[in-house]
CSV table of C-alpha atoms in Angstrom, one decimal:
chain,number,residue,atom,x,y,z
A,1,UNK,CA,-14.3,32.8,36.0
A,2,UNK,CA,-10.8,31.9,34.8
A,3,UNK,CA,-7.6,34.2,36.0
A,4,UNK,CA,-4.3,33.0,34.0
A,5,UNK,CA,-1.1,34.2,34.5
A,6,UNK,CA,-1.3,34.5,37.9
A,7,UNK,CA,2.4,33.9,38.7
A,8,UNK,CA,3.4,36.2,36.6
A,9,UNK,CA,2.2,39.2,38.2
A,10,UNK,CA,5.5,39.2,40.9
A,11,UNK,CA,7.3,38.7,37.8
A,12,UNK,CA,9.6,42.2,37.8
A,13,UNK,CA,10.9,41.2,34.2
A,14,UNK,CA,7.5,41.8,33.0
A,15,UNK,CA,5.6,44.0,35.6
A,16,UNK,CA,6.6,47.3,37.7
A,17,UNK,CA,7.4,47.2,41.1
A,18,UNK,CA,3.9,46.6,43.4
A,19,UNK,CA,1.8,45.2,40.4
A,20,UNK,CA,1.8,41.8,42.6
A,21,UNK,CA,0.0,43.9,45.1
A,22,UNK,CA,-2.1,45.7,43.1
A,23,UNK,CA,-3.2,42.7,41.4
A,24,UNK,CA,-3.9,40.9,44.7
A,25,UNK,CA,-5.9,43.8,45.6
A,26,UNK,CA,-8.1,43.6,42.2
A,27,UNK,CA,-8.5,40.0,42.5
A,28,UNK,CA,-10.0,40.3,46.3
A,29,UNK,CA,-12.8,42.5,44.9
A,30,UNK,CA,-13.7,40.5,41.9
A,31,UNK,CA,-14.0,37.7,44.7
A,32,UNK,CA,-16.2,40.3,46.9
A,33,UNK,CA,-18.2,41.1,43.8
A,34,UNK,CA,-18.6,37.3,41.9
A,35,UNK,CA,-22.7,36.4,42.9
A,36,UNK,CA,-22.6,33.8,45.7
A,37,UNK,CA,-21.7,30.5,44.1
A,38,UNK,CA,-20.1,31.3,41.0
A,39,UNK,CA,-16.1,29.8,40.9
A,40,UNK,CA,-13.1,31.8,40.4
A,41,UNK,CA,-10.3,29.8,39.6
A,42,UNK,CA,-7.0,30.8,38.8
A,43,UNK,CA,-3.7,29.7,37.2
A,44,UNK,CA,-1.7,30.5,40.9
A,45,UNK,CA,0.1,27.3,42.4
A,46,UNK,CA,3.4,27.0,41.7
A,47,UNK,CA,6.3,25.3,43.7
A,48,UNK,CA,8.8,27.7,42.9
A,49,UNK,CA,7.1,30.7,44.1
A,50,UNK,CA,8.8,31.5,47.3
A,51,UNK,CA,7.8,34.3,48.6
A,52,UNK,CA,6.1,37.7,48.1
A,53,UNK,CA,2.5,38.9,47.4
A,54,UNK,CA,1.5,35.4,46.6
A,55,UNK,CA,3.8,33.3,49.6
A,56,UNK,CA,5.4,30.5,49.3
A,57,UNK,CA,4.0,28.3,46.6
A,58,UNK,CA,1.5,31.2,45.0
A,59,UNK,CA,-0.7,29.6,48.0
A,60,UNK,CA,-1.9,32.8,49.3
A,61,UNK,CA,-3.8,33.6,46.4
A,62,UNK,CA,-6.3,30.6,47.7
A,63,UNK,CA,-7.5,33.4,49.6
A,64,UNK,CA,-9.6,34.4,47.5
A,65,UNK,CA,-9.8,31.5,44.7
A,66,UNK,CA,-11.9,28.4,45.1
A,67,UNK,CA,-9.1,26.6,43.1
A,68,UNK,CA,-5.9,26.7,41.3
A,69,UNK,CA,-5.5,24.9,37.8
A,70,UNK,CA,-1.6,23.9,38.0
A,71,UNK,CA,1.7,23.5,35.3
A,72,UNK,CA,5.0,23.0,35.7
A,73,UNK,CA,5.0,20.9,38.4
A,74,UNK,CA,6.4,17.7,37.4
A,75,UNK,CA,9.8,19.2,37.1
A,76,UNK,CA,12.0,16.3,39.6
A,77,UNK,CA,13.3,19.0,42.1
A,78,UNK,CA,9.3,19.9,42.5
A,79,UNK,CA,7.9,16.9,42.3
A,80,UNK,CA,7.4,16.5,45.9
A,81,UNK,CA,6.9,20.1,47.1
A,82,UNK,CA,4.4,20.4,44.4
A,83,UNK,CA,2.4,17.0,46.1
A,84,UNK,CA,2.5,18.6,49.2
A,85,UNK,CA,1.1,22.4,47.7
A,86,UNK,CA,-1.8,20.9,46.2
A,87,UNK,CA,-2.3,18.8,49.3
A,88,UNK,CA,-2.4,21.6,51.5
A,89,UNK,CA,-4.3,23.3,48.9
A,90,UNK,CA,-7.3,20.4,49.4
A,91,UNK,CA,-6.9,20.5,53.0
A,92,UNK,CA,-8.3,23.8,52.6
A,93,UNK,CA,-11.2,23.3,50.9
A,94,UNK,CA,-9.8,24.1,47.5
A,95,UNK,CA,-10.0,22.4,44.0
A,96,UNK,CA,-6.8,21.5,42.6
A,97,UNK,CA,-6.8,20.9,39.1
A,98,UNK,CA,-3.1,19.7,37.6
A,99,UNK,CA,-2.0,19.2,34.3
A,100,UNK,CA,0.0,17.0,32.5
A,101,UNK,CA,1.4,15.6,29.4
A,102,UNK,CA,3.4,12.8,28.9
A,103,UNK,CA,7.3,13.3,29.0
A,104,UNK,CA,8.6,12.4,25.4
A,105,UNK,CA,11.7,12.8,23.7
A,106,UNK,CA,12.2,14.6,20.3
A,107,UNK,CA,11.8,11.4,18.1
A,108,UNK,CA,8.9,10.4,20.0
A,109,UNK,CA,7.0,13.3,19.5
A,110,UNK,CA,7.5,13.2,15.5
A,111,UNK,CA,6.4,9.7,15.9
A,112,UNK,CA,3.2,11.0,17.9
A,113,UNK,CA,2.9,13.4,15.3
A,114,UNK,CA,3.2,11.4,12.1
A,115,UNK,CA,0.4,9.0,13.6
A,116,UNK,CA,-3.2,9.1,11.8
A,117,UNK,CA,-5.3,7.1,13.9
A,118,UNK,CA,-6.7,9.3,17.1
A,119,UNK,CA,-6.7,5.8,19.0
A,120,UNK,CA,-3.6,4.6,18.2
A,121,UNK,CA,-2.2,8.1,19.9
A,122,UNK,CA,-4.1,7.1,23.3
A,123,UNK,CA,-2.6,4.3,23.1
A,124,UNK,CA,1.0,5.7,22.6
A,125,UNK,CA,0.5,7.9,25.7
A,126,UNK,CA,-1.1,6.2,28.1
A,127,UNK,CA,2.0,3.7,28.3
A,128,UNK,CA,3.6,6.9,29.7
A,129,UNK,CA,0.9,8.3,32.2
A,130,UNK,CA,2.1,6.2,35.8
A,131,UNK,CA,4.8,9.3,36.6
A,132,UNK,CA,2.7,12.0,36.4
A,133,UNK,CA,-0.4,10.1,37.6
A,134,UNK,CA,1.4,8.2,40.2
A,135,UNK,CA,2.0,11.6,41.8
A,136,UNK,CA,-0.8,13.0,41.8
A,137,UNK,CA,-2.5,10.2,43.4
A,138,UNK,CA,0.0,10.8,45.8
A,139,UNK,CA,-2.3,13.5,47.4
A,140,UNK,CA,-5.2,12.8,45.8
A,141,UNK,CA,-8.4,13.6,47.8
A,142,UNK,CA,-11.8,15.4,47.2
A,143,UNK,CA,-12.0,18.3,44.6
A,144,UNK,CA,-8.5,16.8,42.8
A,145,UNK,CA,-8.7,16.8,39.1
A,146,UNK,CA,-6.1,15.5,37.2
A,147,UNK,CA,-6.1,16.2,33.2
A,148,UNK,CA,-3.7,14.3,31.4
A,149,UNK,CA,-3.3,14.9,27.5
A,150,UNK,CA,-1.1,15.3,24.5
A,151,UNK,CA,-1.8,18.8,22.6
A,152,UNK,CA,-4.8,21.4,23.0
A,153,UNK,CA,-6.8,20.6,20.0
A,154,UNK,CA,-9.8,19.2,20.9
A,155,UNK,CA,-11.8,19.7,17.4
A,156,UNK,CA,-13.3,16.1,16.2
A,157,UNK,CA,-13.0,17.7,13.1
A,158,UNK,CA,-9.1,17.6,13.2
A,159,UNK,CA,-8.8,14.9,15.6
A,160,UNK,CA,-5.0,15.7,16.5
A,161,UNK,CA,-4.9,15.7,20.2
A,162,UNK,CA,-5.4,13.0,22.2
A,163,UNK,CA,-7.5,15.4,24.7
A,164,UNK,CA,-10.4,13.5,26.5
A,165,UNK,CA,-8.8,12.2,30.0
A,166,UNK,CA,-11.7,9.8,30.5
A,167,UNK,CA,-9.6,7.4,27.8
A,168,UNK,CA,-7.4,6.2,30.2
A,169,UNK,CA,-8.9,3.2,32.5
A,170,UNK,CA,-5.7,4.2,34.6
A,171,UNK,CA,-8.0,7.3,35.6
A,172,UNK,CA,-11.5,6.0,35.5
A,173,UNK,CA,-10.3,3.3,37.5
A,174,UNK,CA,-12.0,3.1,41.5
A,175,UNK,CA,-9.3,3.6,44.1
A,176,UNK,CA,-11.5,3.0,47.1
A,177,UNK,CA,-10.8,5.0,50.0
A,178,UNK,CA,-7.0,6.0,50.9
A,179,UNK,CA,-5.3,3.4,53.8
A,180,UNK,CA,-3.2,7.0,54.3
A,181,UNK,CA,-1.2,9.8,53.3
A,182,UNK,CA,1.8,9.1,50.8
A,183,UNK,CA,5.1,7.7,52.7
A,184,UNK,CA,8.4,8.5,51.6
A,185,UNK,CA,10.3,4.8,51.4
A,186,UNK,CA,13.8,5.9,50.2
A,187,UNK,CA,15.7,9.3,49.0
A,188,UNK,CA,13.4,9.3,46.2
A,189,UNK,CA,10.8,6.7,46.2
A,190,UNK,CA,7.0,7.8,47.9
A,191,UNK,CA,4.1,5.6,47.6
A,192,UNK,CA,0.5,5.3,48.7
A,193,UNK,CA,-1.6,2.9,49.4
A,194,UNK,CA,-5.3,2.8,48.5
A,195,UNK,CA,-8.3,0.2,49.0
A,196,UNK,CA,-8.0,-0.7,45.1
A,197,UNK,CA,-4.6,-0.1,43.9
A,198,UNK,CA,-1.1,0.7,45.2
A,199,UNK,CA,1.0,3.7,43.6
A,200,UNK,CA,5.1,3.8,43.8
A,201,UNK,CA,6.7,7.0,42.4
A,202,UNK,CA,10.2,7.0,41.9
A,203,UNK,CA,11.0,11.2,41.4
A,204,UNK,CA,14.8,10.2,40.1
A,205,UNK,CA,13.8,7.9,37.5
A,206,UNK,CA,10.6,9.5,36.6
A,207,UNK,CA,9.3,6.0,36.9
A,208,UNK,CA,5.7,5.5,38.6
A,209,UNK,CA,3.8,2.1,39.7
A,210,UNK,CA,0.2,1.4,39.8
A,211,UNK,CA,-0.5,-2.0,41.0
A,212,UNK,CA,-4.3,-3.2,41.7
A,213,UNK,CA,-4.6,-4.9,45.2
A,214,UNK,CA,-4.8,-8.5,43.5
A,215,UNK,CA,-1.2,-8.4,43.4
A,216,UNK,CA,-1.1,-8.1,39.2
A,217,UNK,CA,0.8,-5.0,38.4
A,218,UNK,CA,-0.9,-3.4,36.1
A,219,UNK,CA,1.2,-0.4,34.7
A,220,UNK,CA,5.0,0.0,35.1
A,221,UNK,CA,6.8,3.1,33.4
C-alpha cells in the first residue's frame, strides 16, 4: 500500500487544525490491520518538515511505514539534511526510495521535448545524472532505491519518457562495499569513497563526480 501526500496533512492551508493527528492516528491502525508482510509505504520524508505530528523531517511517520518514497529533496539548502534523513531513515531499517530528474533549463527542456528517438533522450539526461546521484550515494546502503527519470509516461506505445532507471550504467554499475560514511571536505563539497568508484558532490555548484577506482573519471557534471 501507497499513502501520498503525507506531508500535507500538517499543512493548515489545506487541513483543519488536528488533521495531522488524526491522520497519524488512521495511519497507525491501517499499519495494525495490513496482514503480516505486506508494505506500507508512504510519501512522508521531507527535509523541511520541522516539527509537529510528523517531527523533524516527516521521520516520525517511519513509525509505522516500512519506507518513505521522497521529492523535493535536491533543493541546495536540503541537500545535505536530506542525505542525512534518508540515512537515518536506513539506519532504521527502512526503505528509502528518492526521486529525481535531471535539473534542466527552459531551452533544454524544449530540446528534450522536440527529440523523437527514446534513446537519444537517455542519452541527453544521463550526462546530467552525477548531482542527484552523487548524493544519494552519499548515504547509500541497504533498502536505498534511487529512480532517476525525465517525465511519467511510461507507455511503449508513446515512448515519451525516458522512464526505466536501469538505462543508466552510472546506476547498474557495482560500488563494492562502502570504505565509510560521506565526509564533508570543504563548505560545500562531501564525498564518499566506495570499493569501485569514488563520488564528489559539490551542493553550490550542483556539480557531482563519479570516478571508478582505476583513476579514469568517468562522469563529471
Amino acid at each position: 500500500i501507497f499513502i501520498d501526500g503525507i506531508m500535507k496533512t500538517s499543512n493548515r492551508n489545506l487541513c483543519p487544525d488536528g488533521h495531522d493527528a488524526a491522520y497519524f492516528d488512521t495511519a497507525t491502525e491501517l499499519r495494525r490491520r495490513l496482514p503480516e508482510g505486506k508494505l506500507l509505504i508512504g510519501n512522508a520524508l521531507r527535509a523541511k518538515a520541522k516539527g509537529g505530528v510528523g517531527g523533524k523531517g516527516n521521520i516520525n511517520h517511519l513509525k509505522y511505514l516500512d519506507g518513505s518514497y521522497m521529492e523535493g529533496w535536491l533543493h541546495s539548502d536540503i541537500a545535505i539534511e536530506s542525505v542525512d534523513l534518508m540515512s537515518a531513515a536506513l539506519k532504521a531499517g527502512r526503505i528509502v526510495m528518492p526521486h529525481a530528474e535531471p535539473d534542466l533549463s527552459k531551452e533544454q527542456k524544449g530540446e528534450l521535448h522536440r527529440m523523437k528517438s527514446l534513446d537519444n533522450k537517455y542519452a541527453f539526461i544521463g550526462k546530467r545524472i552525477g548531482f542527484s546521484l552523487g548524493l544519494f550515494l552519499l548515504c547509500v546502503e541497504p533498502y536505498a532505491y534511487f529512480a532517476y527519470h525525465y517525465g511519467v509516461d511510461a507507455s511503449p506505445a508513446t515512448g515519451r519518457a525516458a522512464f526505466d532507471s536501469n538505462r543508466f550504467e552510472e546506476i547498474t554499475r557495482e560500488l563494492g562495499e562502502p570504505k565509510g560514511p560521506y565526509k564533508k571536505d570543504e563548505e560545500f563539497l562531501y564525498s564518499r569513497e566506495f570499493e569501485h568508484l569514488k563520488v564528489v558532490v559539490d551542493v553550490e555548484t550542483r556539480e557531482g563526480t563519479l570516478t571508478v577506482v582505476d583513476g579514469k573519471r568517468h562522469e563529471e557534471l
